[in-house]
Amino acid sequence: MPTEEVLGLAVAGTFVLYALLGGADFGGGVWDLLAGGPRKAEQRALIARAIGPVWEVNHVWLIVGLVLLFSGFPRAFAALSVALHVPLTLLVLGIVFRGTAFTFRAYDTRGDAVERRWGVVFSVASVVAPLLLGMCVGAVASDAIRMQGHAVVSGFFASWLSPFAVSVGVLTLGLFAFLAAVYLTHEAHTPPLAEDFRWRALVTGALLFPLALVALLLSREGAPRVWAGLSQTPFALALHVGTAVAAVAAFALLWTRRFRAARVAAATQAGLIVLGWAVSQAPYLVYPGLTLRSAASSPTVQRLLLVALAIGAVAVVPSLVLLFRVFRPQAPGAATPVPPT
Amino acid sequence: MTDLLYARAQMGLSLAFHIVFAAAGVALPVLMVLSDWKHRRTGDNDYRKLSEKLAKGTAILFAVGAVSGTVLSFELGLLWPEFMGRYGEVIGLPFSLEGVAFFTEAIFLGIYLYGRERVSPGLHLFSGVMVAVSGAASAFFVTLVNTFMNNPSGFTATPAGPTDVQPLVAMFSPGWQYQTAHVLLSCYQASAFAMAGIHAFILLKHPGAAFHKKALSVALPLACLTALLQPLVGDLSAKHVARSQPVKLAAMEGHFDTEVGAPLLLGGLPDVETRTVPGSIGVPKGLSILAFGDPNAEVKGLNDFPRDTWPPVAKVHVAFQVMVGTGSLMALLALVTLWRRWRGREWPHGKGLMRAWLFTGPLGLVALEAGWLVTEWGRQPWIVRGVMRTSEAVTPVPHLAAPFFTFTAVYLFLGVTVLFVLWRQVAATLPGAVDGKVTHAH
């Protein structure tokens, strides 16, 4: 396998992980915004507690993906930065407000209007950021970003405001909300709280089907490459079957309240959707202008990057395992992580 | 303003904002672990409280540093796509390793902050140490990228971009030792001085407050040590700049004519029209000694270089004077404090000295920002010195005023908010504050 394909897979891998972990994290913000019913406060407390220890880590995947992109495929990074300047700028503003609002709220607890206002900033940014992220993905997947040589010639708005890109944005938001709800069923330490998120997960999960269908149908016009990949290639069938099996399994497991397993099924489902996008677009990074090969940095650089990736994995994987072990959900009544007071 | 200037202003603003938090992210974990360790050794609960306060401060500053760092990694492409498109592969390695360090920092910070009750004391302290080590590694790798921009190496430049890329050579570009040491020390120095300033302020209002005396005993050793080491490292760094980037040195010193036995100019505001530095005081042969260790060494002046490769001379000179001036003041205070410590056998907290520490508290950050401006302004008009001009790297996207003003507003708001939130953390430790809450109205 050529190095640029291995690196391309690594980039896709970081996107899958960002969608799963960062996505659930964004989704937590969505449910913070939509918290309601008799256990409104408990829902918000659960979200804050579940996210607190891991939210910084969840978002490092984005940085890793970016760094791999600009070191491994510098031309693609440059082209995307120009073509998607506007939505990416809005996205980073969303990330800034989300991250800081979450921290200020967690560490400046006063139980008053100020704290609640941070909560609103946090949850609104949690809705806007995935929407923009999805729209950027939609723009990349469509053939709307056009280049002449190294210059982007398709303007700064049309590519990400197309119906297809918007439909991917909404699908992303729905997917993240679904993931978060499923994760939270397992994090909840009282049955009523788990029940709150169980029905949220079932409803958003059901909504995902029409959203995905709309995006798929719009891709026929809006993203022909992805449409062809998702409807005509041999891997497509396997992918659709895999996604469908995972989706049905997630539903069945949620229905029967096997939350731990439901979480795995939901993650598989979401991971396959992101992977499906990546594979249907390969070998293009930006269709039709840049392929993995044409955007790749020199082979020396790519080999060293793979070495750095291996070193990184050796340092990061055991630490991550430790982190998730320390903060795995505990039985009711056990000590729960709270910020030091 | 042109779009190029807006792009530079936005990048500059983002970096100026970020490095404050990055510096704190490097240094506060060290202070936090030191107090934690003192608590373990002495059993004194004040040190535990101090360590928890520092942990909270670290968490807040790290979070803002992480998001502003995320902004920067996007801005590299959003503002300088040509630079990243061509040189992304050359500097990708240190950035990737920085990513690894950032990862371990975030992981162990999560364990340290939220895991005090969940992990063994040994693992808890180890997590704190890992946060400190990763923070330093992160600053180290990111500084290597800046070293590359100042002294590019490890590739052959062609009109189509770099070829024969050797990432390891590029990663350790000439002068990396001096620049990384200078930057790391500045992070510890700025944070230790800021912390000492805060507690000095409280001790002036509440003389003898035990908690704050102990806090000073944690901050002052680091502050004094770094303040005394920094001039030595800075001198090595300047000598390297003199050899490798003579234009930058000439701008730093406001040195126009090539001279043997060049004087060192103190103060003054360079005038590039008349090519003089009105208002400056010259120390005979000073510059030759400082730059080359030889009173009769020849120091190249700006006039020896094409006018269109000059950095903004006045800005670089003033920033350099500010850095050296504040650095000298801090070193002087460190000497006095260490003298008094040696005479009195405990860290001094008398009124006069506390006023001095209060006054110098912000100077570490001032010096840090000024030093960074020296290196960035001093590299202009190049983004990669001698190879790519900043004007060639900028994005073709128009109307860059809009993101510039947006980010300016956002950073102002965040800066004020962070100060407010941190002040509430400090206020809760004041004598008279009950149960972690402040009793007086705000």
PDB file of C-alpha atoms in Angstrom, chain A residues 48-49 52-64 66-68 70-72 74-75 77-86 88-89 91-93 95-100 102-104 106-110 114 118 150 156 296-298 300-301 304-305 308 311-313 315-316 319-320 322-323 325-330 334-341, chain B residues 10 52-53 55-56 59-64 66-71 73-74 76-79 81-82 84-93 95-100 102-104 106-119 123 126-127 130 160 165-168 395-398 400 403 406-407 410-411 413-414 417-418 420-421 424-425 437 442:
ATOM      1  CA  ALA A  48     -21.465  18.152  32.293  1.00  0.00           C
ATOM      2  CA  ARG A  49     -20.164  15.218  34.335  1.00  0.00           C
ATOM      3  CA  GLY A  52     -15.873  17.133  31.846  1.00  0.00           C
ATOM      4  CA  PRO A  53     -12.930  14.750  32.138  1.00  0.00           C
ATOM      5  CA  VAL A  54     -12.701  13.924  28.429  1.00  0.00           C
ATOM      6  CA  TRP A  55     -13.813  16.936  26.431  1.00  0.00           C
ATOM      7  CA  GLU A  56     -10.326  18.349  25.865  1.00  0.00           C
ATOM      8  CA  VAL A  57      -9.148  14.962  24.670  1.00  0.00           C
ATOM      9  CA  ASN A  58     -12.148  14.443  22.393  1.00  0.00           C
ATOM     10  CA  HIS A  59     -11.258  17.527  20.446  1.00  0.00           C
ATOM     11  CA  VAL A  60      -7.578  16.779  19.989  1.00  0.00           C
ATOM     12  CA  TRP A  61      -8.588  14.395  17.169  1.00  0.00           C
ATOM     13  CA  LEU A  62      -9.501  17.404  15.087  1.00  0.00           C
ATOM     14  CA  ILE A  63      -6.028  18.890  15.556  1.00  0.00           C
ATOM     15  CA  VAL A  64      -4.381  15.567  14.723  1.00  0.00           C
ATOM     16  CA  LEU A  66      -5.569  18.871  10.556  1.00  0.00           C
ATOM     17  CA  VAL A  67      -1.856  18.333  11.173  1.00  0.00           C
ATOM     18  CA  LEU A  68      -1.852  15.085   9.171  1.00  0.00           C
ATOM     19  CA  PHE A  70      -1.270  19.782   6.097  1.00  0.00           C
ATOM     20  CA  SER A  71       1.870  17.709   6.545  1.00  0.00           C
ATOM     21  CA  GLY A  72       0.754  14.792   4.398  1.00  0.00           C
ATOM     22  CA  PRO A  74      -0.336  20.296   2.024  1.00  0.00           C
ATOM     23  CA  ARG A  75      -1.964  21.281  -1.301  1.00  0.00           C
ATOM     24  CA  PHE A  77      -5.108  21.770   3.108  1.00  0.00           C
ATOM     25  CA  ALA A  78      -4.321  25.018   1.284  1.00  0.00           C
ATOM     26  CA  ALA A  79      -7.149  24.586  -1.233  1.00  0.00           C
ATOM     27  CA  LEU A  80      -9.734  23.723   1.422  1.00  0.00           C
ATOM     28  CA  SER A  81      -8.604  26.653   3.588  1.00  0.00           C
ATOM     29  CA  VAL A  82      -9.305  29.022   0.700  1.00  0.00           C
ATOM     30  CA  ALA A  83     -12.522  27.460  -0.598  1.00  0.00           C
ATOM     31  CA  LEU A  84     -14.042  26.988   2.863  1.00  0.00           C
ATOM     32  CA  HIS A  85     -12.603  30.118   4.471  1.00  0.00           C
ATOM     33  CA  VAL A  86     -15.994  31.437   5.581  1.00  0.00           C
ATOM     34  CA  LEU A  88     -14.237  27.262   8.720  1.00  0.00           C
ATOM     35  CA  THR A  89     -13.863  30.694  10.302  1.00  0.00           C
ATOM     36  CA  LEU A  91     -16.637  26.876  12.839  1.00  0.00           C
ATOM     37  CA  VAL A  92     -13.576  27.946  14.839  1.00  0.00           C
ATOM     38  CA  LEU A  93     -15.619  30.741  16.405  1.00  0.00           C
ATOM     39  CA  ILE A  95     -15.323  25.931  18.845  1.00  0.00           C
ATOM     40  CA  VAL A  96     -13.937  28.908  20.787  1.00  0.00           C
ATOM     41  CA  PHE A  97     -17.256  29.804  22.342  1.00  0.00           C
ATOM     42  CA  ARG A  98     -18.173  26.210  23.070  1.00  0.00           C
ATOM     43  CA  GLY A  99     -14.898  25.348  24.780  1.00  0.00           C
ATOM     44  CA  THR A 100     -14.561  28.478  26.828  1.00  0.00           C
ATOM     45  CA  PHE A 102     -18.033  24.983  29.016  1.00  0.00           C
ATOM     46  CA  THR A 103     -14.956  25.705  31.115  1.00  0.00           C
ATOM     47  CA  PHE A 104     -16.214  28.975  32.565  1.00  0.00           C
ATOM     48  CA  ALA A 106     -17.662  24.323  35.128  1.00  0.00           C
ATOM     49  CA  TYR A 107     -15.161  26.395  37.093  1.00  0.00           C
ATOM     50  CA  ASP A 108     -17.127  29.460  37.959  1.00  0.00           C
ATOM     51  CA  THR A 109     -20.154  27.722  39.388  1.00  0.00           C
ATOM     52  CA  ARG A 110     -22.488  30.104  41.081  1.00  0.00           C
ATOM     53  CA  VAL A 114     -24.328  34.101  34.721  1.00  0.00           C
ATOM     54  CA  TRP A 118     -22.650  30.344  29.747  1.00  0.00           C
ATOM     55  CA  HIS A 150      -3.318  25.747  -7.321  1.00  0.00           C
ATOM     56  CA  PHE A 156     -16.267  31.370  -1.230  1.00  0.00           C
ATOM     57  CA  ALA A 296       0.823  14.271  -1.328  1.00  0.00           C
ATOM     58  CA  SER A 297       3.995  15.615   0.235  1.00  0.00           C
ATOM     59  CA  SER A 298       7.312  13.960  -0.663  1.00  0.00           C
ATOM     60  CA  THR A 300      10.481  11.055   2.810  1.00  0.00           C
ATOM     61  CA  VAL A 301       8.048  13.319   4.624  1.00  0.00           C
ATOM     62  CA  LEU A 304       8.561  10.169   8.708  1.00  0.00           C
ATOM     63  CA  LEU A 305       4.973  11.156   9.392  1.00  0.00           C
ATOM     64  CA  ALA A 308       5.676  10.050  14.119  1.00  0.00           C
ATOM     65  CA  ILE A 311       5.423   7.124  18.184  1.00  0.00           C
ATOM     66  CA  GLY A 312       2.271   9.075  18.900  1.00  0.00           C
ATOM     67  CA  ALA A 313       0.211   5.907  19.124  1.00  0.00           C
ATOM     68  CA  ALA A 315       2.448   7.464  23.803  1.00  0.00           C
ATOM     69  CA  VAL A 316      -1.231   8.220  23.410  1.00  0.00           C
ATOM     70  CA  SER A 319      -2.785   7.027  28.223  1.00  0.00           C
ATOM     71  CA  LEU A 320      -6.190   7.111  26.547  1.00  0.00           C
ATOM     72  CA  LEU A 322      -6.067   4.795  31.324  1.00  0.00           C
ATOM     73  CA  LEU A 323      -8.245   7.914  30.992  1.00  0.00           C
ATOM     74  CA  ARG A 325     -10.804   3.356  32.501  1.00  0.00           C
ATOM     75  CA  VAL A 326     -10.552   5.946  35.256  1.00  0.00           C
ATOM     76  CA  PHE A 327     -13.732   7.672  34.133  1.00  0.00           C
ATOM     77  CA  ARG A 328     -15.785   4.701  32.960  1.00  0.00           C
ATOM     78  CA  PRO A 329     -19.354   4.874  34.155  1.00  0.00           C
ATOM     79  CA  GLN A 330     -19.769   3.511  37.655  1.00  0.00           C
ATOM     80  CA  ALA A 334     -20.281   5.399  43.399  1.00  0.00           C
ATOM     81  CA  ALA A 335     -18.119   8.498  43.486  1.00  0.00           C
ATOM     82  CA  THR A 336     -18.574  10.545  40.342  1.00  0.00           C
ATOM     83  CA  PRO A 337     -15.993  12.901  38.927  1.00  0.00           C
ATOM     84  CA  VAL A 338     -16.608  16.516  39.760  1.00  0.00           C
ATOM     85  CA  PRO A 339     -14.297  19.469  39.267  1.00  0.00           C
ATOM     86  CA  PRO A 340     -12.238  20.210  42.382  1.00  0.00           C
ATOM     87  CA  THR A 341     -13.948  22.760  44.603  1.00  0.00           C
TER      88      THR A 341
ATOM     89  CA  GLN B  10      -5.318  38.798  12.887  1.00  0.00           C
ATOM     90  CA  GLU B  52      -6.092  22.822  43.939  1.00  0.00           C
ATOM     91  CA  LYS B  53      -6.328  26.530  43.183  1.00  0.00           C
ATOM     92  CA  ALA B  55      -5.157  23.212  39.173  1.00  0.00           C
ATOM     93  CA  LYS B  56      -8.312  25.251  38.626  1.00  0.00           C
ATOM     94  CA  ALA B  59      -7.816  24.136  33.787  1.00  0.00           C
ATOM     95  CA  ILE B  60      -9.262  27.517  32.877  1.00  0.00           C
ATOM     96  CA  LEU B  61      -6.116  28.790  31.169  1.00  0.00           C
ATOM     97  CA  PHE B  62      -5.454  25.474  29.435  1.00  0.00           C
ATOM     98  CA  ALA B  63      -8.976  25.392  28.021  1.00  0.00           C
ATOM     99  CA  VAL B  64      -8.656  28.896  26.602  1.00  0.00           C
ATOM    100  CA  ALA B  66      -6.487  24.857  23.709  1.00  0.00           C
ATOM    101  CA  VAL B  67      -9.276  26.630  21.847  1.00  0.00           C
ATOM    102  CA  SER B  68      -7.066  29.556  20.826  1.00  0.00           C
ATOM    103  CA  GLY B  69      -4.472  27.010  19.692  1.00  0.00           C
ATOM    104  CA  THR B  70      -7.144  25.265  17.631  1.00  0.00           C
ATOM    105  CA  VAL B  71      -7.961  28.633  16.074  1.00  0.00           C
ATOM    106  CA  SER B  73      -3.995  25.692  13.515  1.00  0.00           C
ATOM    107  CA  PHE B  74      -6.955  26.663  11.320  1.00  0.00           C
ATOM    108  CA  LEU B  76      -2.327  28.779   9.387  1.00  0.00           C
ATOM    109  CA  GLY B  77      -4.390  27.690   6.405  1.00  0.00           C
ATOM    110  CA  LEU B  78      -7.136  30.306   6.500  1.00  0.00           C
ATOM    111  CA  LEU B  79      -4.681  33.202   6.392  1.00  0.00           C
ATOM    112  CA  PRO B  81      -2.583  28.943   2.491  1.00  0.00           C
ATOM    113  CA  GLU B  82       0.399  29.414   0.180  1.00  0.00           C
ATOM    114  CA  MET B  84       1.105  25.866   4.299  1.00  0.00           C
ATOM    115  CA  GLY B  85       0.581  24.524   0.782  1.00  0.00           C
ATOM    116  CA  ARG B  86       4.310  24.731   0.081  1.00  0.00           C
ATOM    117  CA  TYR B  87       5.987  24.338   3.454  1.00  0.00           C
ATOM    118  CA  GLY B  88       3.377  22.287   5.334  1.00  0.00           C
ATOM    119  CA  GLU B  89       5.314  19.154   4.487  1.00  0.00           C
ATOM    120  CA  VAL B  90       8.630  20.644   5.632  1.00  0.00           C
ATOM    121  CA  ILE B  91       7.354  21.639   9.080  1.00  0.00           C
ATOM    122  CA  GLY B  92       4.763  18.908   9.507  1.00  0.00           C
ATOM    123  CA  LEU B  93       6.950  16.729  11.712  1.00  0.00           C
ATOM    124  CA  PHE B  95       3.657  19.980  14.398  1.00  0.00           C
ATOM    125  CA  SER B  96       2.736  16.287  14.502  1.00  0.00           C
ATOM    126  CA  LEU B  97       4.880  15.714  17.577  1.00  0.00           C
ATOM    127  CA  GLU B  98       3.348  18.808  19.124  1.00  0.00           C
ATOM    128  CA  GLY B  99      -0.022  17.162  18.499  1.00  0.00           C
ATOM    129  CA  VAL B 100       1.127  14.078  20.416  1.00  0.00           C
ATOM    130  CA  PHE B 102      -0.955  18.142  23.341  1.00  0.00           C
ATOM    131  CA  PHE B 103      -2.796  14.834  23.440  1.00  0.00           C
ATOM    132  CA  THR B 104      -0.960  13.481  26.488  1.00  0.00           C
ATOM    133  CA  ALA B 106      -5.086  16.858  27.709  1.00  0.00           C
ATOM    134  CA  ILE B 107      -5.381  13.226  28.859  1.00  0.00           C
ATOM    135  CA  PHE B 108      -3.372  13.612  32.046  1.00  0.00           C
ATOM    136  CA  LEU B 109      -4.908  16.983  32.833  1.00  0.00           C
ATOM    137  CA  GLY B 110      -8.298  15.257  32.742  1.00  0.00           C
ATOM    138  CA  ILE B 111      -7.015  12.598  35.157  1.00  0.00           C
ATOM    139  CA  TYR B 112      -5.335  15.147  37.435  1.00  0.00           C
ATOM    140  CA  LEU B 113      -8.294  17.526  37.620  1.00  0.00           C
ATOM    141  CA  TYR B 114     -11.152  15.088  37.912  1.00  0.00           C
ATOM    142  CA  GLY B 115      -9.403  12.048  39.305  1.00  0.00           C
ATOM    143  CA  ARG B 116      -8.126  13.117  42.734  1.00  0.00           C
ATOM    144  CA  GLU B 117     -10.694  10.843  44.394  1.00  0.00           C
ATOM    145  CA  ARG B 118     -10.494   8.108  41.775  1.00  0.00           C
ATOM    146  CA  VAL B 119      -6.840   7.262  41.354  1.00  0.00           C
ATOM    147  CA  LEU B 123      -0.816   8.086  39.955  1.00  0.00           C
ATOM    148  CA  PHE B 126       2.381  11.274  38.166  1.00  0.00           C
ATOM    149  CA  SER B 127      -0.464  12.698  36.063  1.00  0.00           C
ATOM    150  CA  MET B 130       2.971  14.273  32.830  1.00  0.00           C
ATOM    151  CA  ALA B 160       7.795  25.573  -7.728  1.00  0.00           C
ATOM    152  CA  VAL B 165      12.857  17.848   1.798  1.00  0.00           C
ATOM    153  CA  GLN B 166      14.638  16.507   4.868  1.00  0.00           C
ATOM    154  CA  PRO B 167      12.127  16.951   7.696  1.00  0.00           C
ATOM    155  CA  LEU B 168      14.573  16.111  10.493  1.00  0.00           C
ATOM    156  CA  THR B 395      -4.904  34.075   1.233  1.00  0.00           C
ATOM    157  CA  PRO B 396      -6.677  35.394  -1.881  1.00  0.00           C
ATOM    158  CA  VAL B 397      -9.922  35.621   0.133  1.00  0.00           C
ATOM    159  CA  PRO B 398     -11.080  39.294   0.203  1.00  0.00           C
ATOM    160  CA  LEU B 400     -10.210  40.168   5.705  1.00  0.00           C
ATOM    161  CA  PRO B 403     -12.660  38.217  10.527  1.00  0.00           C
ATOM    162  CA  THR B 406     -14.617  39.681  14.818  1.00  0.00           C
ATOM    163  CA  PHE B 407     -11.663  37.907  16.400  1.00  0.00           C
ATOM    164  CA  VAL B 410     -13.938  37.836  20.734  1.00  0.00           C
ATOM    165  CA  TYR B 411     -10.444  37.880  22.217  1.00  0.00           C
ATOM    166  CA  PHE B 413     -14.227  39.596  25.576  1.00  0.00           C
ATOM    167  CA  LEU B 414     -12.478  36.329  26.458  1.00  0.00           C
ATOM    168  CA  THR B 417     -13.734  37.140  31.194  1.00  0.00           C
ATOM    169  CA  VAL B 418     -10.689  35.040  32.036  1.00  0.00           C
ATOM    170  CA  PHE B 420     -12.660  38.057  35.989  1.00  0.00           C
ATOM    171  CA  VAL B 421     -13.000  34.294  36.535  1.00  0.00           C
ATOM    172  CA  ARG B 424     -12.788  35.140  41.637  1.00  0.00           C
ATOM    173  CA  GLN B 425     -10.582  32.099  42.218  1.00  0.00           C
ATOM    174  CA  LYS B 437     -17.066  31.841  48.525  1.00  0.00           C
ATOM    175  CA  HIS B 442     -18.949  42.405  43.539  1.00  0.00           C
TER     176      HIS B 442
END
